[in-house]
Amino acid sequence: MATWNTIFIQDSASPLMEQLMFFHDHSLMILLMITVLVGYLMSSVLVNKFNYRYLLEGQEIELIWTFIPAIILIFIALPSLRLLYLLDETINPLISLKSIGHQWYWSYEYSDFKSIEFDSYMIPSNELPTSGFRLLDVDNRIVVPYKSQIRLMVTAADVLHSWTIPSISVKIDATPGRLNQMSFFLNRTGIFYGQCSEICGANHSFMPIVMESISSEYFIKWIMKMSS
């Protein structure tokens, strides 16, 4: 049975995701208004075609059908370009996190701290705890502080992968021999799930991503524990 989160967009955990959800609703409302208007005009012409000939011919209606779509495209393009710029912007990151895709698991390195690196494997169904999520939980989670700018660097060791967590608006390709980067900002604590979004082989569905967002105090304790 489908749940609310599997049908609609996941709850936002970052300002960029909030903006993407706003743009989604903004574009959907424009499309809905266009559909209603065009549907009404077409049905009116079909039912009363002799009374609505001005909708089919004349210089005025041709100008209207030309300028209105151009204005609509401007209302869609401006917020879209703004979002593209924000998604590519990296602003004074507090922590740099490197992710390496393998067949079929992820490796992580905290570049700002010495000797903090680990592999993250999916927990098999027969070892999954009662509170775990099948095909989504991993043995080693990424831990980051919330209300902090995080720089994510992604690459791959073998084939193409894609590091994706929908709730924080992150989807970036992991390409062998190339280092891609992007940044994100978490505005709340929690555990966020994602998966590889590139068809990378037979076990493509079995390399999930789990990120845990915690306070700065607990993050420092976690760093000290991992460094020891």
mmCIF file of C-alpha atoms in Angstrom:
data_model
loop_
_atom_site.group_PDB
_atom_site.id
_atom_site.type_symbol
_atom_site.label_atom_id
_atom_site.label_comp_id
_atom_site.label_asym_id
_atom_site.label_seq_id
_atom_site.Cartn_x
_atom_site.Cartn_y
_atom_site.Cartn_z
ATOM 1 C CA MET A 1 0.000 0.000 0.000
ATOM 2 C CA ALA A 2 1.417 3.381 -1.033
ATOM 3 C CA THR A 3 2.105 5.923 1.683
ATOM 4 C CA TRP A 4 1.938 9.717 1.528
ATOM 5 C CA ASN A 5 5.747 10.041 1.049
ATOM 6 C CA THR A 6 5.796 7.574 -1.854
ATOM 7 C CA ILE A 7 3.154 9.541 -3.777
ATOM 8 C CA PHE A 8 4.140 13.142 -3.076
ATOM 9 C CA ILE A 9 7.426 15.003 -2.561
ATOM 10 C CA GLN A 10 9.354 14.135 0.597
ATOM 11 C CA ASP A 11 9.392 16.626 3.472
ATOM 12 C CA SER A 12 12.054 19.263 2.985
ATOM 13 C CA ALA A 13 15.210 19.202 5.113
ATOM 14 C CA SER A 14 17.096 22.049 3.403
ATOM 15 C CA PRO A 15 16.322 25.573 2.167
ATOM 16 C CA LEU A 16 17.061 24.561 -1.426
ATOM 17 C CA MET A 17 14.524 21.749 -1.249
ATOM 18 C CA GLU A 18 11.952 24.234 0.030
ATOM 19 C CA GLN A 19 12.649 26.424 -2.994
ATOM 20 C CA LEU A 20 12.366 23.451 -5.341
ATOM 21 C CA MET A 21 9.010 22.516 -3.829
ATOM 22 C CA PHE A 22 7.823 26.109 -4.243
ATOM 23 C CA PHE A 23 8.920 26.079 -7.902
ATOM 24 C CA HIS A 24 7.131 22.757 -8.417
ATOM 25 C CA ASP A 25 3.883 24.176 -7.032
ATOM 26 C CA HIS A 26 4.371 27.429 -8.965
ATOM 27 C CA SER A 27 4.826 25.598 -12.299
ATOM 28 C CA LEU A 28 1.995 23.180 -11.573
ATOM 29 C CA MET A 29 -0.411 26.049 -10.919
ATOM 30 C CA ILE A 30 0.520 27.698 -14.234
ATOM 31 C CA LEU A 31 0.026 24.411 -16.096
ATOM 32 C CA LEU A 32 -3.326 23.897 -14.395
ATOM 33 C CA MET A 33 -4.539 27.359 -15.414
ATOM 34 C CA ILE A 34 -3.410 26.796 -19.019
ATOM 35 C CA THR A 35 -5.156 23.416 -19.143
ATOM 36 C CA VAL A 36 -8.427 24.812 -17.777
ATOM 37 C CA LEU A 37 -8.396 27.836 -20.108
ATOM 38 C CA VAL A 38 -7.516 25.920 -23.274
ATOM 39 C CA GLY A 39 -9.973 23.145 -22.426
ATOM 40 C CA TYR A 40 -12.766 25.669 -21.895
ATOM 41 C CA LEU A 41 -12.036 27.493 -25.168
ATOM 42 C CA MET A 42 -11.821 24.270 -27.181
ATOM 43 C CA SER A 43 -15.064 22.918 -25.771
ATOM 44 C CA SER A 44 -16.760 26.273 -26.387
ATOM 45 C CA VAL A 45 -15.593 26.330 -30.011
ATOM 46 C CA LEU A 46 -16.765 22.753 -30.580
ATOM 47 C CA VAL A 47 -20.190 23.386 -29.058
ATOM 48 C CA ASN A 48 -20.795 26.907 -30.435
ATOM 49 C CA LYS A 49 -18.341 27.210 -33.296
ATOM 50 C CA PHE A 50 -20.231 29.981 -35.111
ATOM 51 C CA ASN A 51 -20.291 32.191 -32.002
ATOM 52 C CA TYR A 52 -16.568 31.813 -31.298
ATOM 53 C CA ARG A 53 -15.026 32.457 -34.721
ATOM 54 C CA TYR A 54 -13.010 35.348 -33.257
ATOM 55 C CA LEU A 55 -10.945 32.750 -31.367
ATOM 56 C CA LEU A 56 -9.834 31.147 -34.622
ATOM 57 C CA GLU A 57 -9.016 34.051 -36.920
ATOM 58 C CA GLY A 58 -8.000 37.714 -36.780
ATOM 59 C CA GLN A 59 -4.837 39.699 -36.113
ATOM 60 C CA GLU A 60 -5.749 40.462 -32.493
ATOM 61 C CA ILE A 61 -6.134 36.825 -31.479
ATOM 62 C CA GLU A 62 -2.862 35.919 -33.229
ATOM 63 C CA LEU A 63 -1.051 38.575 -31.181
ATOM 64 C CA ILE A 64 -2.664 37.257 -27.977
ATOM 65 C CA TRP A 65 -1.698 33.641 -28.746
ATOM 66 C CA THR A 66 1.884 34.837 -29.357
ATOM 67 C CA PHE A 67 2.497 37.147 -26.395
ATOM 68 C CA ILE A 68 0.689 35.230 -23.643
ATOM 69 C CA PRO A 69 2.857 32.057 -24.027
ATOM 70 C CA ALA A 70 5.995 34.244 -24.063
ATOM 71 C CA ILE A 71 4.947 35.899 -20.782
ATOM 72 C CA ILE A 72 4.144 32.522 -19.245
ATOM 73 C CA LEU A 73 7.589 31.193 -20.204
ATOM 74 C CA ILE A 74 9.216 34.204 -18.533
ATOM 75 C CA PHE A 75 7.311 33.486 -15.285
ATOM 76 C CA ILE A 76 8.633 29.912 -15.402
ATOM 77 C CA ALA A 77 12.179 30.655 -16.591
ATOM 78 C CA LEU A 78 13.146 33.351 -14.061
ATOM 79 C CA PRO A 79 12.671 31.269 -10.876
ATOM 80 C CA SER A 80 14.155 28.255 -12.664
ATOM 81 C CA LEU A 81 17.373 30.114 -13.543
ATOM 82 C CA ARG A 82 17.605 31.453 -9.996
ATOM 83 C CA LEU A 83 17.360 27.916 -8.602
ATOM 84 C CA LEU A 84 19.993 26.585 -11.013
ATOM 85 C CA TYR A 85 22.379 29.279 -9.819
ATOM 86 C CA LEU A 86 21.708 28.511 -6.143
ATOM 87 C CA LEU A 87 22.187 24.768 -6.642
ATOM 88 C CA ASP A 88 25.643 25.288 -8.163
ATOM 89 C CA GLU A 89 26.817 27.838 -5.603
ATOM 90 C CA THR A 90 29.304 26.755 -2.923
ATOM 91 C CA ILE A 91 29.394 29.258 -0.046
ATOM 92 C CA ASN A 92 32.055 28.948 2.688
ATOM 93 C CA PRO A 93 31.586 25.258 3.538
ATOM 94 C CA LEU A 94 32.164 24.287 7.160
ATOM 95 C CA ILE A 95 32.846 20.617 6.393
ATOM 96 C CA SER A 96 33.991 18.809 3.253
ATOM 97 C CA LEU A 97 32.668 15.300 2.710
ATOM 98 C CA LYS A 98 33.953 13.025 -0.048
ATOM 99 C CA SER A 99 31.876 10.130 -1.368
ATOM 100 C CA ILE A 100 33.253 7.379 -3.621
ATOM 101 C CA GLY A 101 30.899 5.025 -5.441
ATOM 102 C CA HIS A 102 31.805 1.355 -5.832
ATOM 103 C CA GLN A 103 29.998 -1.698 -7.137
ATOM 104 C CA TRP A 104 27.948 -1.828 -4.950
ATOM 105 C CA TYR A 105 28.561 0.306 -1.879
ATOM 106 C CA TRP A 106 29.711 3.803 -0.924
ATOM 107 C CA SER A 107 32.935 4.942 0.731
ATOM 108 C CA TYR A 108 33.178 8.215 2.668
ATOM 109 C CA GLU A 109 36.052 10.447 3.698
ATOM 110 C CA TYR A 110 35.941 13.476 5.980
ATOM 111 C CA SER A 111 38.658 15.544 4.314
ATOM 112 C CA ASP A 112 38.896 18.077 7.164
ATOM 113 C CA PHE A 113 39.759 15.415 9.753
ATOM 114 C CA LYS A 114 42.541 12.873 9.779
ATOM 115 C CA SER A 115 41.917 9.154 9.373
ATOM 116 C CA ILE A 116 38.109 9.381 9.237
ATOM 117 C CA GLU A 117 37.022 7.202 6.363
ATOM 118 C CA PHE A 118 34.728 4.197 6.163
ATOM 119 C CA ASP A 119 32.650 2.048 3.853
ATOM 120 C CA SER A 120 28.871 2.002 3.957
ATOM 121 C CA TYR A 121 27.077 -1.240 3.042
ATOM 122 C CA MET A 122 23.392 -2.015 2.962
ATOM 123 C CA ILE A 123 22.206 -4.140 5.892
ATOM 124 C CA PRO A 124 20.859 -7.476 4.563
ATOM 125 C CA SER A 125 17.202 -8.230 5.263
ATOM 126 C CA ASN A 126 18.035 -11.166 7.543
ATOM 127 C CA GLU A 127 20.200 -8.894 9.761
ATOM 128 C CA LEU A 128 17.895 -5.885 9.737
ATOM 129 C CA PRO A 129 16.622 -4.767 13.177
ATOM 130 C CA THR A 130 12.909 -4.452 13.815
ATOM 131 C CA SER A 131 12.988 -0.662 13.480
ATOM 132 C CA GLY A 132 15.066 -0.723 10.277
ATOM 133 C CA PHE A 133 13.977 0.014 6.724
ATOM 134 C CA ARG A 134 14.437 -2.773 4.196
ATOM 135 C CA LEU A 135 16.860 -1.922 1.340
ATOM 136 C CA LEU A 136 17.487 1.517 2.869
ATOM 137 C CA ASP A 137 19.461 1.075 6.099
ATOM 138 C CA VAL A 138 23.248 0.828 6.136
ATOM 139 C CA ASP A 139 25.853 -0.309 8.648
ATOM 140 C CA ASN A 140 27.715 3.040 8.701
ATOM 141 C CA ARG A 141 25.766 6.267 8.352
ATOM 142 C CA ILE A 142 27.083 9.646 7.273
ATOM 143 C CA VAL A 143 26.943 12.068 10.201
ATOM 144 C CA VAL A 144 26.840 15.834 9.643
ATOM 145 C CA PRO A 145 25.908 18.826 11.823
ATOM 146 C CA TYR A 146 22.708 20.647 10.991
ATOM 147 C CA LYS A 147 22.598 24.409 10.343
ATOM 148 C CA SER A 148 25.996 24.096 8.672
ATOM 149 C CA GLN A 149 27.090 24.438 5.058
ATOM 150 C CA ILE A 150 28.407 21.093 3.809
ATOM 151 C CA ARG A 151 30.495 20.617 0.675
ATOM 152 C CA LEU A 152 29.984 17.247 -0.981
ATOM 153 C CA MET A 153 32.591 15.884 -3.396
ATOM 154 C CA VAL A 154 31.597 12.799 -5.359
ATOM 155 C CA THR A 155 33.506 10.424 -7.614
ATOM 156 C CA ALA A 156 33.455 6.730 -8.554
ATOM 157 C CA ALA A 157 36.031 3.953 -8.592
ATOM 158 C CA ASP A 158 34.560 1.777 -11.329
ATOM 159 C CA VAL A 159 31.372 2.780 -13.192
ATOM 160 C CA LEU A 160 28.885 5.649 -13.165
ATOM 161 C CA HIS A 161 26.871 6.111 -9.977
ATOM 162 C CA SER A 162 24.591 8.881 -8.741
ATOM 163 C CA TRP A 163 24.547 10.087 -5.128
ATOM 164 C CA THR A 164 20.987 11.127 -4.312
ATOM 165 C CA ILE A 165 19.021 12.203 -1.232
ATOM 166 C CA PRO A 166 15.696 13.744 -2.357
ATOM 167 C CA SER A 167 14.770 15.458 0.934
ATOM 168 C CA ILE A 168 17.850 17.704 0.812
ATOM 169 C CA SER A 169 17.689 18.319 -2.965
ATOM 170 C CA VAL A 170 20.974 16.541 -3.718
ATOM 171 C CA LYS A 171 21.482 14.484 -6.874
ATOM 172 C CA ILE A 172 24.985 14.417 -8.297
ATOM 173 C CA ASP A 173 26.718 12.000 -10.664
ATOM 174 C CA ALA A 174 29.697 9.975 -9.487
ATOM 175 C CA THR A 175 31.968 9.672 -12.526
ATOM 176 C CA PRO A 176 35.215 7.645 -12.622
ATOM 177 C CA GLY A 177 38.233 9.924 -12.983
ATOM 178 C CA ARG A 178 36.250 13.073 -12.264
ATOM 179 C CA LEU A 179 35.448 14.908 -9.031
ATOM 180 C CA ASN A 180 32.038 16.614 -8.925
ATOM 181 C CA GLN A 181 30.994 18.853 -6.077
ATOM 182 C CA MET A 182 27.972 20.617 -4.693
ATOM 183 C CA SER A 183 26.901 22.026 -1.337
ATOM 184 C CA PHE A 184 23.845 21.699 0.873
ATOM 185 C CA PHE A 185 22.545 23.109 4.143
ATOM 186 C CA LEU A 186 20.490 21.058 6.600
ATOM 187 C CA ASN A 187 17.950 23.078 8.569
ATOM 188 C CA ARG A 188 16.786 20.316 10.929
ATOM 189 C CA THR A 189 17.953 17.157 12.624
ATOM 190 C CA GLY A 190 16.862 13.743 11.471
ATOM 191 C CA ILE A 191 17.777 10.703 9.393
ATOM 192 C CA PHE A 192 17.503 11.069 5.627
ATOM 193 C CA TYR A 193 17.541 8.249 3.106
ATOM 194 C CA GLY A 194 18.623 8.055 -0.501
ATOM 195 C CA GLN A 195 19.833 5.603 -3.126
ATOM 196 C CA CYS A 196 22.038 5.411 -6.179
ATOM 197 C CA SER A 197 20.026 6.885 -9.061
ATOM 198 C CA GLU A 198 22.196 5.584 -11.888
ATOM 199 C CA ILE A 199 21.771 2.077 -13.266
ATOM 200 C CA CYS A 200 25.242 0.871 -12.281
ATOM 201 C CA GLY A 201 24.919 -2.893 -12.546
ATOM 202 C CA ALA A 202 23.220 -5.960 -11.127
ATOM 203 C CA ASN A 203 23.124 -4.697 -7.520
ATOM 204 C CA HIS A 204 22.220 -1.121 -8.382
ATOM 205 C CA SER A 205 19.245 -1.251 -5.997
ATOM 206 C CA PHE A 206 21.381 -2.352 -3.053
ATOM 207 C CA MET A 207 23.649 0.635 -2.363
ATOM 208 C CA PRO A 208 21.512 3.013 -0.275
ATOM 209 C CA ILE A 209 22.617 6.258 1.365
ATOM 210 C CA VAL A 210 21.764 7.239 4.945
ATOM 211 C CA MET A 211 22.602 10.652 6.377
ATOM 212 C CA GLU A 212 22.125 11.532 10.032
ATOM 213 C CA SER A 213 21.844 15.206 10.925
ATOM 214 C CA ILE A 214 22.763 16.020 14.534
ATOM 215 C CA SER A 215 23.719 19.040 16.627
ATOM 216 C CA SER A 216 27.259 20.451 16.538
ATOM 217 C CA GLU A 217 27.985 19.221 20.079
ATOM 218 C CA TYR A 218 27.118 15.607 19.241
ATOM 219 C CA PHE A 219 28.968 15.883 15.950
ATOM 220 C CA ILE A 220 32.187 16.878 17.749
ATOM 221 C CA LYS A 221 31.778 13.866 20.050
ATOM 222 C CA TRP A 222 31.250 11.632 17.028
ATOM 223 C CA ILE A 223 34.374 13.010 15.344
ATOM 224 C CA MET A 224 36.436 12.379 18.503
ATOM 225 C CA LYS A 225 35.091 8.841 18.708
ATOM 226 C CA MET A 226 35.866 8.109 15.049
ATOM 227 C CA SER A 227 39.368 9.608 15.328
ATOM 228 C CA SER A 228 40.350 7.545 18.358
#
